[in-house]
mmCIF file of N, CA, C and O in Angstrom:
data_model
loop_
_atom_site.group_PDB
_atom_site.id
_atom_site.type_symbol
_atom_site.label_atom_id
_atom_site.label_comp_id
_atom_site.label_asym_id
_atom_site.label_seq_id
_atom_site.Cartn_x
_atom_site.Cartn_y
_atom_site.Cartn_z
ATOM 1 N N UNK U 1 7.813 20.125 5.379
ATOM 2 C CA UNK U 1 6.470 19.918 4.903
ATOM 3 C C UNK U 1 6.459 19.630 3.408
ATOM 4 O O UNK U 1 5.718 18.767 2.936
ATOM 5 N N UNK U 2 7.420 20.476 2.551
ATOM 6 C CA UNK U 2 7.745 20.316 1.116
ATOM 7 C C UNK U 2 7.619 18.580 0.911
ATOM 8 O O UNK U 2 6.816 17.906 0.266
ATOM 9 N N UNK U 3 9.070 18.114 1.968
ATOM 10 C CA UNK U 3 9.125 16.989 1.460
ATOM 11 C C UNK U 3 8.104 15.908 1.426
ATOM 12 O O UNK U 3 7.937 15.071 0.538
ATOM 13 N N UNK U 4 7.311 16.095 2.770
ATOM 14 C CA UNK U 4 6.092 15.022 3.023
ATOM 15 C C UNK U 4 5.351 15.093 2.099
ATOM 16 O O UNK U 4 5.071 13.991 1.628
ATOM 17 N N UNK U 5 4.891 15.950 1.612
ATOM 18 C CA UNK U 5 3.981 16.120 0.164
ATOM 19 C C UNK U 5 4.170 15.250 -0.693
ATOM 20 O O UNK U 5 3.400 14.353 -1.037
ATOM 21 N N UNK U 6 6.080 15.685 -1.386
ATOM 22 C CA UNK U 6 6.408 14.832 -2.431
ATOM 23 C C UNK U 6 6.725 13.382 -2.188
ATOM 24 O O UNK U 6 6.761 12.661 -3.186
ATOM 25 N N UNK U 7 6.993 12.774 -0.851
ATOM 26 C CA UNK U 7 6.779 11.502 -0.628
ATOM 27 C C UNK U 7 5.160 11.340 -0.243
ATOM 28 O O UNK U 7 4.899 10.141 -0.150
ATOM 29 N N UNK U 8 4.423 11.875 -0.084
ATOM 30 C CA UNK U 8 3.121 11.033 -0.092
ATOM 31 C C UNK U 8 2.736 10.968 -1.339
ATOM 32 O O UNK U 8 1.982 10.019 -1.554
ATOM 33 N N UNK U 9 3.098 11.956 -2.685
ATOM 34 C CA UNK U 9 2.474 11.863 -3.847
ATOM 35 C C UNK U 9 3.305 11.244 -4.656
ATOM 36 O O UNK U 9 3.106 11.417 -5.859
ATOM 37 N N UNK U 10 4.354 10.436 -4.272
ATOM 38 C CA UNK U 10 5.126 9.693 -4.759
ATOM 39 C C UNK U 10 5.000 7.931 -4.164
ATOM 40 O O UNK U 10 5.154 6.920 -4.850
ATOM 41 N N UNK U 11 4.763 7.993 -3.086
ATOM 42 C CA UNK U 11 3.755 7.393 -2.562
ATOM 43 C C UNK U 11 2.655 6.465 -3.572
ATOM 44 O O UNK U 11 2.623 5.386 -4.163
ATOM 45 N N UNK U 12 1.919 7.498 -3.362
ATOM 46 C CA UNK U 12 0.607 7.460 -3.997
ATOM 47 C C UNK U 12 0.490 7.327 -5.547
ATOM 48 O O UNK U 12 -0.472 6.882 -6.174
ATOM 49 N N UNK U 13 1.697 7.816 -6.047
ATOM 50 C CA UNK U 13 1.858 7.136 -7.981
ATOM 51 C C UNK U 13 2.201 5.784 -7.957
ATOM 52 O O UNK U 13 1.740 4.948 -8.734
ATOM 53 N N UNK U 14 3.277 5.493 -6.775
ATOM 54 C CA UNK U 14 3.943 4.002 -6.686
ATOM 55 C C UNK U 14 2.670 2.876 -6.388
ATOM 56 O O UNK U 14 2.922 1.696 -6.631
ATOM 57 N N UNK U 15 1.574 3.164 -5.967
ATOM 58 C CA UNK U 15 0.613 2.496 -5.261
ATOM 59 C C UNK U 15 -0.081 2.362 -6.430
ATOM 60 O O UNK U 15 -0.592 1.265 -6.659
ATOM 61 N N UNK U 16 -0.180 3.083 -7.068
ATOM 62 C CA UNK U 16 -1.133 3.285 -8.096
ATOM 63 C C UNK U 16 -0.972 1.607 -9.201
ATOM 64 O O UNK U 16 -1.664 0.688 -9.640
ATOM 65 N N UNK U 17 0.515 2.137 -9.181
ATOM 66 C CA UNK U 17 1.450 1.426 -9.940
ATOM 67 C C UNK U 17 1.367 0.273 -9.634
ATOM 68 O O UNK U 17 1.516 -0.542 -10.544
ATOM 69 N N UNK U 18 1.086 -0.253 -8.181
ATOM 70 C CA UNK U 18 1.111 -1.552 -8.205
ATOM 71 C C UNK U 18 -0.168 -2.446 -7.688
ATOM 72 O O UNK U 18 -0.336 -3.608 -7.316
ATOM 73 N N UNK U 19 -1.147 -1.030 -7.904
ATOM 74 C CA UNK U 19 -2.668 -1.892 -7.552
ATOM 75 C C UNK U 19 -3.061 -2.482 -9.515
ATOM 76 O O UNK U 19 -3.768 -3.418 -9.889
ATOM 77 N N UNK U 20 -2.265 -1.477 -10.348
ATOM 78 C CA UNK U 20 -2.585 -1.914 -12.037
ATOM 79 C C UNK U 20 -1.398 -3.182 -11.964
ATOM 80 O O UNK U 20 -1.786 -3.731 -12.996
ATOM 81 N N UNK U 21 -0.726 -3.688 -11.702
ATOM 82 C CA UNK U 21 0.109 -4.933 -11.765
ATOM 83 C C UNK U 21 -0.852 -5.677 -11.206
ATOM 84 O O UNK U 21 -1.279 -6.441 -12.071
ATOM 85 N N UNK U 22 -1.451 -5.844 -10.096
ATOM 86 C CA UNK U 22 -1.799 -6.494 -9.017
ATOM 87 C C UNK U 22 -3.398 -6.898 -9.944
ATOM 88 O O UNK U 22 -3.927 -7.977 -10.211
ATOM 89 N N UNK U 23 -3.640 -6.013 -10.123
ATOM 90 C CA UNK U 23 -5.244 -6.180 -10.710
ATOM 91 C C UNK U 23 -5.063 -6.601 -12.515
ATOM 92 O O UNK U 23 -5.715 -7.570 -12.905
ATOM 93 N N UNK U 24 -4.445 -6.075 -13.229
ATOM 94 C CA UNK U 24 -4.330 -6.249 -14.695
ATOM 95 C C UNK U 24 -3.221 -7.622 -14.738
ATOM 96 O O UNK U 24 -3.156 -8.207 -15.819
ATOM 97 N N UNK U 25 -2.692 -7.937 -14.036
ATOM 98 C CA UNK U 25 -1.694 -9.200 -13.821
ATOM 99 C C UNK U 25 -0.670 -8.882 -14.574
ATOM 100 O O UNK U 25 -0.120 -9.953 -14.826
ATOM 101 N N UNK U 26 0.052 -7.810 -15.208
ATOM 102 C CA UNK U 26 1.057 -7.285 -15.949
ATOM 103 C C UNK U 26 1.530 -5.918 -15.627
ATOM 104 O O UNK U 26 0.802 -5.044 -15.158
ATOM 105 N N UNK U 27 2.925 -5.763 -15.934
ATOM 106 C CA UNK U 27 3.421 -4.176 -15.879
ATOM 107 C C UNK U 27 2.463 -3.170 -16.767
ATOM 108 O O UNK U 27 1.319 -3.254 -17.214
ATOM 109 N N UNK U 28 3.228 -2.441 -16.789
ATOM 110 C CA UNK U 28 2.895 -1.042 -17.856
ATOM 111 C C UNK U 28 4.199 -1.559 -19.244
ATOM 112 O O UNK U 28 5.236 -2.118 -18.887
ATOM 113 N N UNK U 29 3.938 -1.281 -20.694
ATOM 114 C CA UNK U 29 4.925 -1.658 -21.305
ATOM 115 C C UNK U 29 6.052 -0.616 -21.040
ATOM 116 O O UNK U 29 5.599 0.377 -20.472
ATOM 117 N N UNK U 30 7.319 -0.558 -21.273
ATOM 118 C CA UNK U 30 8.308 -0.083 -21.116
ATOM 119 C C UNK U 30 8.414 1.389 -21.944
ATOM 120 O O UNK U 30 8.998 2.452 -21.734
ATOM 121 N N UNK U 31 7.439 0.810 -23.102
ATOM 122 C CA UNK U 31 7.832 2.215 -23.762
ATOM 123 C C UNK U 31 6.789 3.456 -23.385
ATOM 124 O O UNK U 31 7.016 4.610 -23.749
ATOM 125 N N UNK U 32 5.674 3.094 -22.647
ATOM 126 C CA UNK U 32 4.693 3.552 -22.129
ATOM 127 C C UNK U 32 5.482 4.981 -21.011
ATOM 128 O O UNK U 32 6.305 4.628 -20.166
ATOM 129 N N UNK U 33 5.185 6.234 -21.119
ATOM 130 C CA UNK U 33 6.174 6.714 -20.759
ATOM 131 C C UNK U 33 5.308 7.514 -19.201
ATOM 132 O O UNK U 33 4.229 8.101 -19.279
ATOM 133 N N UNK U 34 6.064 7.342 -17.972
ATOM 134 C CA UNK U 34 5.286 7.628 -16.642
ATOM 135 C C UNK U 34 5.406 8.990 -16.425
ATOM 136 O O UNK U 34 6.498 9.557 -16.418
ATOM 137 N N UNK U 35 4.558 9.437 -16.282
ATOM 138 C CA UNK U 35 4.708 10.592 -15.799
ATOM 139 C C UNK U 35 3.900 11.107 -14.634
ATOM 140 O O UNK U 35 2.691 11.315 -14.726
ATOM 141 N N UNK U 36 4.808 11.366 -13.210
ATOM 142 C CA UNK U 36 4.135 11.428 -11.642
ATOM 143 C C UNK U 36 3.888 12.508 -11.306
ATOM 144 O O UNK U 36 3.452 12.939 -10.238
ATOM 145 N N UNK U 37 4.364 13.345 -12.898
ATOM 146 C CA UNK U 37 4.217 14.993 -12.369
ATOM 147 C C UNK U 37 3.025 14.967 -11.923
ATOM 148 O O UNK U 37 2.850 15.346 -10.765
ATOM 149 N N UNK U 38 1.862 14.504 -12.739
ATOM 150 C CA UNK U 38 -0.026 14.760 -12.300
ATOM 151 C C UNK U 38 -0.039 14.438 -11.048
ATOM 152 O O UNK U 38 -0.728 15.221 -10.395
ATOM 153 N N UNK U 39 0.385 13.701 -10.508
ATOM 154 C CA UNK U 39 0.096 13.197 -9.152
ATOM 155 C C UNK U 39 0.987 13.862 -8.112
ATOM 156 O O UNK U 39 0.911 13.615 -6.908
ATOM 157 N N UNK U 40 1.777 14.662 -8.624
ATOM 158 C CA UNK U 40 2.122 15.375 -7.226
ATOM 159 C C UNK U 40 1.370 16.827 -6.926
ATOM 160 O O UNK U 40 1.096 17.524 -7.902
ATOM 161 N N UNK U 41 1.109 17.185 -5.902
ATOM 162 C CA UNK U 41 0.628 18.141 -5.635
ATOM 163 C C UNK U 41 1.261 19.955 -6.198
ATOM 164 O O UNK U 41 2.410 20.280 -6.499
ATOM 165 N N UNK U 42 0.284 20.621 -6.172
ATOM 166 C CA UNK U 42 1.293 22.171 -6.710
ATOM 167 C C UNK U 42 1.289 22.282 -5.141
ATOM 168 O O UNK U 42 0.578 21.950 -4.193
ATOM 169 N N UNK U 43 2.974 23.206 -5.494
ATOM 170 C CA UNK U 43 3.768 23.577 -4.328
ATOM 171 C C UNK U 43 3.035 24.055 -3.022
ATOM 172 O O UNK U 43 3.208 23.654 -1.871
ATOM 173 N N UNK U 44 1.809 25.420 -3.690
ATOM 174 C CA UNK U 44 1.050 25.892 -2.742
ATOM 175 C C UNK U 44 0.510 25.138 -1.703
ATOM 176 O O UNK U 44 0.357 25.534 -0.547
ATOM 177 N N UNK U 45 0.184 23.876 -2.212
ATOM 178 C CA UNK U 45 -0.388 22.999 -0.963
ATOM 179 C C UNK U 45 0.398 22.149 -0.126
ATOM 180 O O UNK U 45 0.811 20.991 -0.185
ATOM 181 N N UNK U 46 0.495 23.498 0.999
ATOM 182 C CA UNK U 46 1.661 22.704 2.337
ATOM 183 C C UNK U 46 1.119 22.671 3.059
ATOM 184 O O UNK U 46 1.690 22.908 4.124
ATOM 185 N N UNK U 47 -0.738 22.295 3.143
ATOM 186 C CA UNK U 47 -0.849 22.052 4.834
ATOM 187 C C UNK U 47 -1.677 20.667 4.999
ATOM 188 O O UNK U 47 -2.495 20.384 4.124
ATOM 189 N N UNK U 48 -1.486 19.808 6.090
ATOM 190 C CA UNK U 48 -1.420 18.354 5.994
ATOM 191 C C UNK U 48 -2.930 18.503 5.814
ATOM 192 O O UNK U 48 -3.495 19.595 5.864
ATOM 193 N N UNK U 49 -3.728 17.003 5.541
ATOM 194 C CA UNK U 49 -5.395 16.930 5.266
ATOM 195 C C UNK U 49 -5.261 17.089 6.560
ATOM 196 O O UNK U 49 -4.273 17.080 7.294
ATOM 197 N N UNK U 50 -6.750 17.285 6.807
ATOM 198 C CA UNK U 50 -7.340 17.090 8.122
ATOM 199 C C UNK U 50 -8.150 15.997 8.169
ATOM 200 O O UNK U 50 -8.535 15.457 7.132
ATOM 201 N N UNK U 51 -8.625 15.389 9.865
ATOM 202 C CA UNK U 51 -9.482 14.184 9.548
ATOM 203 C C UNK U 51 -10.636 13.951 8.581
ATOM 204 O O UNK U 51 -10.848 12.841 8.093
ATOM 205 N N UNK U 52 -11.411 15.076 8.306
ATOM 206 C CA UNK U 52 -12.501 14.885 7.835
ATOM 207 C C UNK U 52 -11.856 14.741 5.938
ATOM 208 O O UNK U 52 -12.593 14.398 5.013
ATOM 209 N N UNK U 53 -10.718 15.017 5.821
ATOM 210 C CA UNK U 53 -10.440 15.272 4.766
ATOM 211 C C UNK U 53 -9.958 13.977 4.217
ATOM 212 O O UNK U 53 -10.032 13.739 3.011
ATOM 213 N N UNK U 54 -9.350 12.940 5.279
ATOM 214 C CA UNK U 54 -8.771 12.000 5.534
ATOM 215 C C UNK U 54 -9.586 10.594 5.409
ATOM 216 O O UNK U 54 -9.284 9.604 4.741
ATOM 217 N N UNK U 55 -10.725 10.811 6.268
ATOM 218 C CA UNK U 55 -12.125 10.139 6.188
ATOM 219 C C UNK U 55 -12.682 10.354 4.650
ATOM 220 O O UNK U 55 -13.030 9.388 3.971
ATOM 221 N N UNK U 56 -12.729 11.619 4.199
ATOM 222 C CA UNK U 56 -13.340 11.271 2.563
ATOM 223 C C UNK U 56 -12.534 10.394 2.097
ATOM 224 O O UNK U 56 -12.970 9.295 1.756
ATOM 225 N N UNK U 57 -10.834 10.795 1.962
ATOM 226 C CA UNK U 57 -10.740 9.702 1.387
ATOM 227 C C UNK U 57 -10.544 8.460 1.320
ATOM 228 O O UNK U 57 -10.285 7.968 0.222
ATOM 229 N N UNK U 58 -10.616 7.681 2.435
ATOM 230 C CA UNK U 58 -11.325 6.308 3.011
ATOM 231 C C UNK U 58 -12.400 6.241 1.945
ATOM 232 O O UNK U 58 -12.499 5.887 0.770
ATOM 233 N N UNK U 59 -12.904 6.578 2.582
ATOM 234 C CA UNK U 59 -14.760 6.382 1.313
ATOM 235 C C UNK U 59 -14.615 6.247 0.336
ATOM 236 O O UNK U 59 -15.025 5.213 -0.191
ATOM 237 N N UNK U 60 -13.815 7.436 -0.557
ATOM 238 C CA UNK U 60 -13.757 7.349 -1.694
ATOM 239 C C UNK U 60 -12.836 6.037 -2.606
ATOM 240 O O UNK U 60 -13.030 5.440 -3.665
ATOM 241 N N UNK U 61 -11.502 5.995 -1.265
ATOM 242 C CA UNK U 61 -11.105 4.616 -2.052
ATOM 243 C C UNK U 61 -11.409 3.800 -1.706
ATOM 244 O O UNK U 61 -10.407 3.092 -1.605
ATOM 245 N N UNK U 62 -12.310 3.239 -1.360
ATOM 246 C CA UNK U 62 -12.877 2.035 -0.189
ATOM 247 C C UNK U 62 -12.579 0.555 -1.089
ATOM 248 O O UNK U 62 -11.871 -0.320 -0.591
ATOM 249 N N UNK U 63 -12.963 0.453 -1.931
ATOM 250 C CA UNK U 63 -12.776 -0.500 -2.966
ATOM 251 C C UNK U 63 -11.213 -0.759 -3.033
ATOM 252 O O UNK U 63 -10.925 -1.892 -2.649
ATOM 253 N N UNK U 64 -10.191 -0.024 -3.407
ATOM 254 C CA UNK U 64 -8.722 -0.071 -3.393
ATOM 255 C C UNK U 64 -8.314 -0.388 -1.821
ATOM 256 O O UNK U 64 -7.782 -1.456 -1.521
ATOM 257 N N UNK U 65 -8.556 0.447 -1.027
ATOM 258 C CA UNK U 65 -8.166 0.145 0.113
ATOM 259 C C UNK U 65 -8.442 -1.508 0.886
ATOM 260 O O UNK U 65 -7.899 -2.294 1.663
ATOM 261 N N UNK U 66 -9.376 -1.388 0.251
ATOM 262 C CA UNK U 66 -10.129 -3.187 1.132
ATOM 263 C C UNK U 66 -9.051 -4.336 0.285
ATOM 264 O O UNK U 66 -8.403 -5.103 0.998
ATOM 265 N N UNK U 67 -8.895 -4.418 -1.171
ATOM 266 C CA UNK U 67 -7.673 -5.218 -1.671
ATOM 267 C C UNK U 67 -6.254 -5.283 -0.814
ATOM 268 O O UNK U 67 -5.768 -6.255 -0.234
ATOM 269 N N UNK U 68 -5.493 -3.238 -0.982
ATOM 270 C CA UNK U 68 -4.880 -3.291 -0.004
ATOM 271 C C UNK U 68 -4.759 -4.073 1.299
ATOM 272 O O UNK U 68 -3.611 -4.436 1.555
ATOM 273 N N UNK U 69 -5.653 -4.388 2.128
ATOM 274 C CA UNK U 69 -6.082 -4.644 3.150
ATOM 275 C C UNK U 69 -5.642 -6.113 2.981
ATOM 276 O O UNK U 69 -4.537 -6.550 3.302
ATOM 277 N N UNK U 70 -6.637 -6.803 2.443
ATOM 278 C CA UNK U 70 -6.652 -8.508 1.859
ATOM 279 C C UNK U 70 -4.798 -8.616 1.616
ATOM 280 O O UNK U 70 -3.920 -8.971 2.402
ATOM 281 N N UNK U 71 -4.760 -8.364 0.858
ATOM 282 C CA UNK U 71 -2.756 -8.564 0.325
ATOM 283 C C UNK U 71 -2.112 -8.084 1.877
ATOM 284 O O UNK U 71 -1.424 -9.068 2.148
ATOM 285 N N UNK U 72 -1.972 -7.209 2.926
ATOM 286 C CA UNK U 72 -1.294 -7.086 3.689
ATOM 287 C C UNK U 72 -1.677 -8.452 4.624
ATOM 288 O O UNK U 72 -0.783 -8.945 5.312
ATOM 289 N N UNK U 73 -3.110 -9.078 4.625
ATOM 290 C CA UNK U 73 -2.975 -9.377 5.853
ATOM 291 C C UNK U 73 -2.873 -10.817 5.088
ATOM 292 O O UNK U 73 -3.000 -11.914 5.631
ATOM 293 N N UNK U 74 -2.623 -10.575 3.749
ATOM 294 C CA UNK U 74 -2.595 -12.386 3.470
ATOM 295 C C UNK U 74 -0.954 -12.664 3.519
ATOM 296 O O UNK U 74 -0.540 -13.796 3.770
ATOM 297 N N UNK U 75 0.111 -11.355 3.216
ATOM 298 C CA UNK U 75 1.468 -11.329 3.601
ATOM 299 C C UNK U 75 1.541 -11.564 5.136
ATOM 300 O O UNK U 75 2.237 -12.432 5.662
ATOM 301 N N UNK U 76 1.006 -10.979 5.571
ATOM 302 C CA UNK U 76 1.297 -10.999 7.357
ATOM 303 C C UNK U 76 0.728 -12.503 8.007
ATOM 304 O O UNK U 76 1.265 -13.090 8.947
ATOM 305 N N UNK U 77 -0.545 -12.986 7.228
ATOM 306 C CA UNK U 77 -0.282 -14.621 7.625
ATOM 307 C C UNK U 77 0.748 -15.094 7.437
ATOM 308 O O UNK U 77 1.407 -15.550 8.371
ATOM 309 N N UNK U 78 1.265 -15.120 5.897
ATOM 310 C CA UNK U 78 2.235 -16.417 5.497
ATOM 311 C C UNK U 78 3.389 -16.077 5.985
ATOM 312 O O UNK U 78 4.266 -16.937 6.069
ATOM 313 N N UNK U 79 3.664 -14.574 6.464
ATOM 314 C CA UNK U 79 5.013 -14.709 7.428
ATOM 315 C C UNK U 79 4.865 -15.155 8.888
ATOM 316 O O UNK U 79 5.783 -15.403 9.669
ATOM 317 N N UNK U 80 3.734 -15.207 9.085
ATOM 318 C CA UNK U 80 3.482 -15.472 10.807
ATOM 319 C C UNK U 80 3.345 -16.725 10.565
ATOM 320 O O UNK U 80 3.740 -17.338 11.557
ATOM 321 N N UNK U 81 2.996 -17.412 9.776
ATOM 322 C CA UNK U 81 3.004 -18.899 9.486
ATOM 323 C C UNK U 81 4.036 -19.498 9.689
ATOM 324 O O UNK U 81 4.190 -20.335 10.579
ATOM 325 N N UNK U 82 5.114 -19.037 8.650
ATOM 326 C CA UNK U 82 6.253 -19.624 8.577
ATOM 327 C C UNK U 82 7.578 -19.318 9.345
ATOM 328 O O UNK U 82 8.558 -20.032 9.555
ATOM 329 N N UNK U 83 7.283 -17.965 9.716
ATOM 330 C CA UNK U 83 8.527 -17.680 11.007
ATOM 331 C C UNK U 83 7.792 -18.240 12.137
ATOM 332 O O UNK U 83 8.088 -19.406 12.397
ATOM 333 N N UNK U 84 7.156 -17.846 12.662
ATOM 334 C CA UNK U 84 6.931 -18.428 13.764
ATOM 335 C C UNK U 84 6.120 -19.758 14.065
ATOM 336 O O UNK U 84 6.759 -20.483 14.827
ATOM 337 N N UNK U 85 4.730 -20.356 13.632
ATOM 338 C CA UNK U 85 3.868 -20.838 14.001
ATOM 339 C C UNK U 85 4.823 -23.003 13.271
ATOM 340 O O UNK U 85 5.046 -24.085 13.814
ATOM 341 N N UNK U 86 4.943 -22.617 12.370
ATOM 342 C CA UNK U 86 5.609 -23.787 11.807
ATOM 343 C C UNK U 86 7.400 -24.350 12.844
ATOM 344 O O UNK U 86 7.448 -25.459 13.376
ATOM 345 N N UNK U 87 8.440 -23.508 12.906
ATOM 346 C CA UNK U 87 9.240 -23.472 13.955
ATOM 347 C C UNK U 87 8.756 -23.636 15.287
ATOM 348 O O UNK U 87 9.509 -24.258 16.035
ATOM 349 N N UNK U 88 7.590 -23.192 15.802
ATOM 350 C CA UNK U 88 7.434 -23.605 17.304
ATOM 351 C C UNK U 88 6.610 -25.284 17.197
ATOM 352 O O UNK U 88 6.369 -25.987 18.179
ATOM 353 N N UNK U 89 6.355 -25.569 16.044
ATOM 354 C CA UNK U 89 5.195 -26.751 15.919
ATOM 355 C C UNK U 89 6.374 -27.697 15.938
ATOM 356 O O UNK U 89 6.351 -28.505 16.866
ATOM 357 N N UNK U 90 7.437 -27.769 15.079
ATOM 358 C CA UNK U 90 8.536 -28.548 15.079
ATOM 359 C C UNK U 90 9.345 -28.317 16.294
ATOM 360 O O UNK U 90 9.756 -29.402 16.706
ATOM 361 N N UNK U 91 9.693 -27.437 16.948
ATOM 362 C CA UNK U 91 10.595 -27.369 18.413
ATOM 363 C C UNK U 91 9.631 -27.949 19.225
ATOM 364 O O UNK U 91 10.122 -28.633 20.122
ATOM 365 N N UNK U 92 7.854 -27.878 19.197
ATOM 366 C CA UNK U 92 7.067 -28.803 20.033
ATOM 367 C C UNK U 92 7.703 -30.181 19.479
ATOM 368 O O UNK U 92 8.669 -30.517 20.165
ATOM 369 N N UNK U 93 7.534 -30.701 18.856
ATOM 370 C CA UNK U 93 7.308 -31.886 18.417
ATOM 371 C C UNK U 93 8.624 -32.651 18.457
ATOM 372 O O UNK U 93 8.673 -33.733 19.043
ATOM 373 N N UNK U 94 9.832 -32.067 17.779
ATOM 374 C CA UNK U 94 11.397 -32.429 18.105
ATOM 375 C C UNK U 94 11.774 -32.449 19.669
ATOM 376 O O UNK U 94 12.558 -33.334 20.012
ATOM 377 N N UNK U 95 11.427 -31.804 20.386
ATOM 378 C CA UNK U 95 12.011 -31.106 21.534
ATOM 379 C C UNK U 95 11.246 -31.267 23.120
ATOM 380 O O UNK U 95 11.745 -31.522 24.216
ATOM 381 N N UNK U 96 10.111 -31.054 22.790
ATOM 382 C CA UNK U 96 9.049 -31.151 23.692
ATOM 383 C C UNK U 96 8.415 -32.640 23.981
ATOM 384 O O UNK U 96 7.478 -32.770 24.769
#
């Protein structure tokens, strides 16, 4: 349980990390110094959210999450594009 914590709040700094790239169009400067301690949870808290706890935070990130959303499914076109949909158009067309 320890560990799930520190990978979801490690997780959740890395995300952080790359919704400010994604949105500011630049890193963090180098000398800028990270620190994920804030974002991980104290030890005491080892028991998983529950739905309703889970559902707030939907809501609350609704704005982050919906970008999220847009970028996965605009990756998951251009690979379904190009592995598959472009190769079967040419094996139609060469082959068929």
């Amino acid at each position: 349980m320890k560990s799930d914590k520190i990978y979801i709040a490690f997780r959740t700094a890395a995300c952080k990390e790359i919704f400010e790239i994604a949105l500011l169009g630049a890193a963090k400067p180098a000398s800028e110094e990270r620190q994920y301690s804030k974002d991980m949870p104290a030890m005491s808290e080892t028991r998983k959210p529950g739905l309703l706890q889970k559902l707030a935070m939907l809501k609350d990130h609704k704005k982050e999450l919906f970008w999220v959303w847009v970028a996965y499914q605009t990756v998951k076109g251009m690979m379904t594009t190009s592995l598959i949909w472009i190769p079967l158009l040419y094996a139609l067309k060469n082959f068929g």
